[in-house]
Amino acid sequence: MGDGPSLATAERRAELRANLARVRERIEAASRAAGRSSAPQLIVVTKFHPASDVRALAELGVTEVGENRDQEASAKAGELADLELSWHFIGQLQTNKAKSVVRYADTVHSVDRPALASALAKAAASEPAREGRPPLACLIQVNLDQDAASGRGGALPGEIPGLADLIESSPALRLAGIMAVAPLGEDPARAFARLADCAAGLRNSHPHATMVSAGMSQDLEQAIAAGATHVRIGTDVLGPRPRVL
Ligand SMILES: *Cc1c(COP(=O)(O)O)cnc(C)c1O
């Protein structure tokens, strides 16, 4: 065995190619159905899948990759440093992981509390690997669950303005927009309509914060209808993830 990168089998590459084509077609169709002039950007969520899959996806034209665990993302980004990929961190993030995440991530979708914004600001400002790179793009993750005590992570809508100002106050960060995961047990179209309201409110005070990150394998059509600019698709491109024990 040589020291070259590990590669996906021809069979796996064919599977990824077919899945990716189907997802791209769904995105195009949903954009047309919504009367949109442009389709959202596809972020392929590669969590739990090997770096060889990400390399195969890059050969198929994927440039945006999403990961939700720092240890795994950091290892993959290191292994794939020869590729022109943009890494999106989309998972819940502990403040003590900020230093690691700012080394490889271009965008963090899950900024949900002041302590995390501050930790990312401090880490991004002092990380040598960020010199010469644009500020870290930050999205405020919004909790769309109407029962605020539950929910799949995120700031409450009322907390958005304060977090936005905090992110804007750091030269090492750039407020890019908003992100959410549709709550379980509710029609995603209704939840994404609330996200669209939050996004409009944010653009009102911060006109350049235009990213709306919403839509996963199950609900990308509803997210696109509600104005998502970025969809995060894992399962329908890569297949099922191994069960977490
Ligand atoms: C895993 C994950 C996705 C992708 O979900 P799929 O259903 O596999 O498409 C999107 N967003 C977040 C925040 C995730 O954790």
CSV table of C-alpha atoms and ligand atoms in Angstrom, one decimal:
chain,number,residue,atom,x,y,z
A,1,MET,CA,0.0,0.0,0.0
A,2,GLY,CA,1.2,3.5,-0.8
A,3,ASP,CA,0.8,6.6,1.1
A,4,GLY,CA,-1.8,8.2,-1.2
A,5,PRO,CA,-5.2,9.2,-0.1
A,6,SER,CA,-7.8,6.4,0.5
A,7,LEU,CA,-10.2,6.3,-2.3
A,8,ALA,CA,-13.8,5.2,-2.6
A,9,THR,CA,-14.5,2.1,-4.7
A,10,ALA,CA,-15.9,2.5,-8.2
A,11,GLU,CA,-19.2,1.2,-7.0
A,12,ARG,CA,-19.4,3.7,-4.2
A,13,ARG,CA,-18.5,6.5,-6.6
A,14,ALA,CA,-21.3,5.5,-8.9
A,15,GLU,CA,-23.7,5.4,-6.1
A,16,LEU,CA,-22.7,8.9,-4.9
A,17,ARG,CA,-22.9,10.2,-8.4
A,18,ALA,CA,-26.5,8.9,-8.9
A,19,ASN,CA,-27.6,10.1,-5.4
A,20,LEU,CA,-26.1,13.6,-6.0
A,21,ALA,CA,-27.8,13.9,-9.4
A,22,ARG,CA,-31.2,13.0,-7.8
A,23,VAL,CA,-30.7,15.6,-5.0
A,24,ARG,CA,-29.6,18.3,-7.4
A,25,GLU,CA,-32.7,17.6,-9.6
A,26,ARG,CA,-34.9,17.9,-6.5
A,27,ILE,CA,-33.3,21.2,-5.6
A,28,GLU,CA,-33.8,22.5,-9.2
A,29,ALA,CA,-37.4,21.2,-9.3
A,30,ALA,CA,-38.3,22.8,-5.9
A,31,SER,CA,-36.7,26.1,-7.0
A,32,ARG,CA,-38.8,26.1,-10.2
A,33,ALA,CA,-41.9,25.2,-8.3
A,34,ALA,CA,-41.3,28.1,-5.9
A,35,GLY,CA,-40.8,30.5,-8.8
A,36,ARG,CA,-37.3,31.2,-7.6
A,37,SER,CA,-34.8,32.7,-10.0
A,38,SER,CA,-31.9,30.9,-8.4
A,39,ALA,CA,-31.5,27.6,-6.6
A,40,PRO,CA,-30.0,27.4,-3.1
A,41,GLN,CA,-26.5,26.2,-2.5
A,42,LEU,CA,-26.1,22.5,-1.7
A,43,ILE,CA,-24.1,21.7,1.4
A,44,VAL,CA,-23.5,17.9,1.6
A,45,VAL,CA,-23.5,16.7,5.2
A,46,THR,CA,-20.8,14.0,5.4
A,47,LYS,CA,-20.8,13.3,9.1
A,48,PHE,CA,-20.2,9.6,9.9
A,49,HIS,CA,-19.0,8.9,6.4
A,50,PRO,CA,-15.3,8.5,5.5
A,51,ALA,CA,-13.0,11.1,4.0
A,52,SER,CA,-12.8,8.9,0.8
A,53,ASP,CA,-16.5,9.7,0.3
A,54,VAL,CA,-15.8,13.4,0.6
A,55,ARG,CA,-13.0,13.1,-1.9
A,56,ALA,CA,-15.3,11.3,-4.4
A,57,LEU,CA,-18.0,14.1,-3.9
A,58,ALA,CA,-15.4,16.8,-4.6
A,59,GLU,CA,-14.6,15.0,-7.9
A,60,LEU,CA,-18.3,15.3,-8.6
A,61,GLY,CA,-18.3,19.1,-8.1
A,62,VAL,CA,-19.2,19.3,-4.5
A,63,THR,CA,-17.5,22.3,-2.8
A,64,GLU,CA,-19.5,22.8,0.4
A,65,VAL,CA,-19.2,20.1,3.1
A,66,GLY,CA,-21.1,20.0,6.4
A,67,GLU,CA,-20.0,18.3,9.6
A,68,ASN,CA,-21.4,18.3,13.1
A,69,ARG,CA,-18.6,16.9,15.4
A,70,ASP,CA,-15.3,18.7,15.8
A,71,GLN,CA,-13.1,15.7,16.2
A,72,GLU,CA,-14.4,14.1,13.0
A,73,ALA,CA,-14.5,17.3,11.0
A,74,SER,CA,-11.0,18.3,12.0
A,75,ALA,CA,-9.6,14.9,11.0
A,76,LYS,CA,-11.3,15.0,7.6
A,77,ALA,CA,-10.4,18.5,6.9
A,78,GLY,CA,-6.7,17.7,7.6
A,79,GLU,CA,-6.8,14.6,5.4
A,80,LEU,CA,-8.4,16.5,2.6
A,81,ALA,CA,-6.3,19.7,2.8
A,82,ASP,CA,-5.3,19.3,-0.8
A,83,LEU,CA,-8.9,19.9,-2.0
A,84,GLU,CA,-10.6,23.3,-2.4
A,85,LEU,CA,-13.4,22.6,0.1
A,86,SER,CA,-15.4,24.9,2.2
A,87,TRP,CA,-16.2,23.4,5.6
A,88,HIS,CA,-19.5,24.2,7.4
A,89,PHE,CA,-19.8,23.4,11.0
A,90,ILE,CA,-23.5,22.6,11.7
A,91,GLY,CA,-23.6,20.9,15.1
A,92,GLN,CA,-24.0,21.9,18.7
A,93,LEU,CA,-20.7,23.3,19.8
A,94,GLN,CA,-19.1,23.5,23.2
A,95,THR,CA,-17.1,26.7,23.8
A,96,ASN,CA,-13.9,24.7,24.5
A,97,LYS,CA,-14.1,23.4,20.9
A,98,ALA,CA,-14.1,26.9,19.3
A,99,LYS,CA,-10.3,27.0,19.0
A,100,SER,CA,-10.3,23.8,17.0
A,101,VAL,CA,-13.3,24.6,14.8
A,102,VAL,CA,-11.9,28.0,13.6
A,103,ARG,CA,-8.8,26.3,12.2
A,104,TYR,CA,-10.7,24.6,9.4
A,105,ALA,CA,-14.3,26.0,9.3
A,106,ASP,CA,-15.3,28.8,6.9
A,107,THR,CA,-18.8,28.9,8.3
A,108,VAL,CA,-20.4,28.0,11.6
A,109,HIS,CA,-24.2,27.5,11.4
A,110,SER,CA,-24.9,26.8,15.0
A,111,VAL,CA,-24.1,30.0,16.9
A,112,ASP,CA,-26.9,29.9,19.5
A,113,ARG,CA,-25.7,31.8,22.6
A,114,PRO,CA,-23.5,34.7,23.6
A,115,ALA,CA,-20.8,32.6,25.2
A,116,LEU,CA,-20.2,30.7,22.0
A,117,ALA,CA,-20.1,33.9,19.9
A,118,SER,CA,-17.5,35.3,22.3
A,119,ALA,CA,-15.4,32.0,22.2
A,120,LEU,CA,-15.4,31.9,18.4
A,121,ALA,CA,-14.5,35.6,18.2
A,122,LYS,CA,-11.6,35.1,20.6
A,123,ALA,CA,-10.4,31.9,18.9
A,124,ALA,CA,-10.7,33.3,15.3
A,125,ALA,CA,-8.8,36.5,16.2
A,126,SER,CA,-5.9,34.6,17.7
A,127,GLU,CA,-5.6,31.6,15.3
A,128,PRO,CA,-2.6,31.9,13.0
A,129,ALA,CA,-4.3,29.5,10.4
A,130,ARG,CA,-6.9,32.2,9.9
A,131,GLU,CA,-4.5,34.9,8.8
A,132,GLY,CA,-5.3,36.1,5.3
A,133,ARG,CA,-8.6,34.3,5.4
A,134,PRO,CA,-12.0,36.1,5.5
A,135,PRO,CA,-13.7,36.5,8.8
A,136,LEU,CA,-15.4,33.4,10.1
A,137,ALA,CA,-19.0,33.4,8.7
A,138,CYS,CA,-21.5,32.9,11.5
A,139,LEU,CA,-25.2,31.9,11.3
A,140,ILE,CA,-27.5,32.3,14.3
A,141,GLN,CA,-29.2,29.0,14.9
A,142,VAL,CA,-32.9,29.6,15.8
A,143,ASN,CA,-35.0,27.2,17.8
A,144,LEU,CA,-38.2,26.9,15.9
A,145,ASP,CA,-39.9,24.6,18.5
A,146,GLN,CA,-43.0,26.3,19.9
A,147,ASP,CA,-42.3,24.6,23.2
A,148,ALA,CA,-39.2,26.5,24.0
A,149,ALA,CA,-38.1,24.0,26.6
A,150,SER,CA,-37.6,21.3,24.0
A,151,GLY,CA,-36.4,21.9,20.5
A,152,ARG,CA,-33.3,20.7,18.6
A,153,GLY,CA,-31.0,23.5,19.8
A,154,GLY,CA,-30.9,27.1,18.9
A,155,ALA,CA,-31.6,30.6,20.3
A,156,LEU,CA,-35.1,31.8,20.8
A,157,PRO,CA,-36.3,34.2,18.2
A,158,GLY,CA,-36.2,37.0,20.7
A,159,GLU,CA,-32.5,36.4,21.3
A,160,ILE,CA,-31.5,37.0,17.7
A,161,PRO,CA,-30.9,40.8,17.8
A,162,GLY,CA,-28.6,40.6,20.8
A,163,LEU,CA,-26.6,37.7,19.3
A,164,ALA,CA,-26.4,39.5,15.9
A,165,ASP,CA,-25.0,42.6,17.5
A,166,LEU,CA,-22.5,40.6,19.5
A,167,ILE,CA,-21.3,38.7,16.3
A,168,GLU,CA,-21.0,42.0,14.4
A,169,SER,CA,-18.9,43.6,17.1
A,170,SER,CA,-16.0,41.2,16.4
A,171,PRO,CA,-13.8,41.9,13.4
A,172,ALA,CA,-12.9,38.2,13.3
A,173,LEU,CA,-16.5,37.2,12.7
A,174,ARG,CA,-19.0,38.0,10.0
A,175,LEU,CA,-22.7,37.8,10.6
A,176,ALA,CA,-23.9,35.8,7.6
A,177,GLY,CA,-27.5,34.9,8.4
A,178,ILE,CA,-29.7,32.4,10.1
A,179,MET,CA,-30.1,28.6,10.4
A,180,ALA,CA,-32.7,26.2,11.8
A,181,VAL,CA,-33.7,22.5,11.9
A,182,ALA,CA,-37.4,21.8,11.5
A,183,PRO,CA,-39.0,20.6,14.8
A,184,LEU,CA,-40.1,17.0,15.0
A,185,GLY,CA,-43.9,16.5,14.8
A,186,GLU,CA,-44.8,19.8,13.0
A,187,ASP,CA,-45.4,20.5,9.4
A,188,PRO,CA,-41.9,21.8,8.3
A,189,ALA,CA,-43.6,24.4,6.0
A,190,ARG,CA,-45.1,26.1,9.0
A,191,ALA,CA,-41.9,26.0,10.9
A,192,PHE,CA,-39.9,27.4,8.0
A,193,ALA,CA,-42.4,30.2,7.6
A,194,ARG,CA,-41.4,31.3,11.1
A,195,LEU,CA,-37.8,31.0,10.1
A,196,ALA,CA,-38.5,33.2,7.1
A,197,ASP,CA,-40.0,35.9,9.4
A,198,CYS,CA,-36.9,35.7,11.6
A,199,ALA,CA,-34.6,36.0,8.6
A,200,ALA,CA,-36.5,39.0,7.3
A,201,GLY,CA,-36.2,40.7,10.7
A,202,LEU,CA,-32.5,40.0,10.8
A,203,ARG,CA,-32.0,41.4,7.2
A,204,ASN,CA,-33.9,44.5,8.3
A,205,SER,CA,-31.3,45.4,10.9
A,206,HIS,CA,-28.3,43.7,9.1
A,207,PRO,CA,-29.0,43.8,5.4
A,208,HIS,CA,-25.9,41.8,4.5
A,209,ALA,CA,-27.0,38.8,6.7
A,210,THR,CA,-28.7,37.0,3.8
A,211,MET,CA,-28.0,33.4,4.3
A,212,VAL,CA,-30.9,31.2,5.3
A,213,SER,CA,-29.6,27.6,6.1
A,214,ALA,CA,-32.6,25.3,6.2
A,215,GLY,CA,-33.7,22.0,4.7
A,216,MET,CA,-32.4,18.4,5.1
A,217,SER,CA,-33.1,15.2,3.2
A,218,GLN,CA,-36.7,15.0,4.4
A,219,ASP,CA,-37.8,18.6,4.0
A,220,LEU,CA,-35.6,20.4,1.4
A,221,GLU,CA,-38.7,21.2,-0.8
A,222,GLN,CA,-40.5,23.0,2.1
A,223,ALA,CA,-37.3,24.9,3.0
A,224,ILE,CA,-36.7,26.0,-0.6
A,225,ALA,CA,-40.3,27.2,-0.9
A,226,ALA,CA,-39.7,29.2,2.3
A,227,GLY,CA,-36.6,30.9,0.9
A,228,ALA,CA,-33.6,28.8,2.0
A,229,THR,CA,-30.4,29.9,0.4
A,230,HIS,CA,-28.4,26.9,1.6
A,231,VAL,CA,-29.7,23.3,2.1
A,232,ARG,CA,-27.9,20.7,4.2
A,233,ILE,CA,-28.3,17.3,2.8
A,234,GLY,CA,-26.8,14.1,4.3
A,235,THR,CA,-28.7,10.9,4.0
A,236,ASP,CA,-30.1,11.3,0.5
A,237,VAL,CA,-26.6,11.8,-0.9
A,238,LEU,CA,-24.5,9.5,1.2
A,239,GLY,CA,-27.1,6.9,2.4
A,240,PRO,CA,-28.0,6.0,5.9
A,241,ARG,CA,-25.5,6.8,8.7
A,242,PRO,CA,-24.5,4.1,11.1
A,243,ARG,CA,-26.6,4.1,14.3
A,244,VAL,CA,-25.0,6.0,17.2
A,245,LEU,CA,-24.9,3.7,20.2
B,1,LIG,C1,-27.2,15.6,10.0
B,1,LIG,C2,-27.7,17.0,9.7
B,1,LIG,C3,-28.2,17.3,8.5
B,1,LIG,C4,-28.4,16.3,7.4
B,1,LIG,O1,-29.6,15.6,7.6
B,1,LIG,P1,-30.1,14.4,6.6
B,1,LIG,O2,-31.4,14.2,7.1
B,1,LIG,O3,-29.2,13.3,6.7
B,1,LIG,O4,-30.1,15.1,5.3
B,1,LIG,C5,-28.6,18.6,8.3
B,1,LIG,N1,-28.5,19.5,9.3
B,1,LIG,C6,-28.0,19.2,10.5
B,1,LIG,C7,-27.9,20.3,11.6
B,1,LIG,C8,-27.6,17.9,10.8
B,1,LIG,O5,-27.1,17.6,12.0
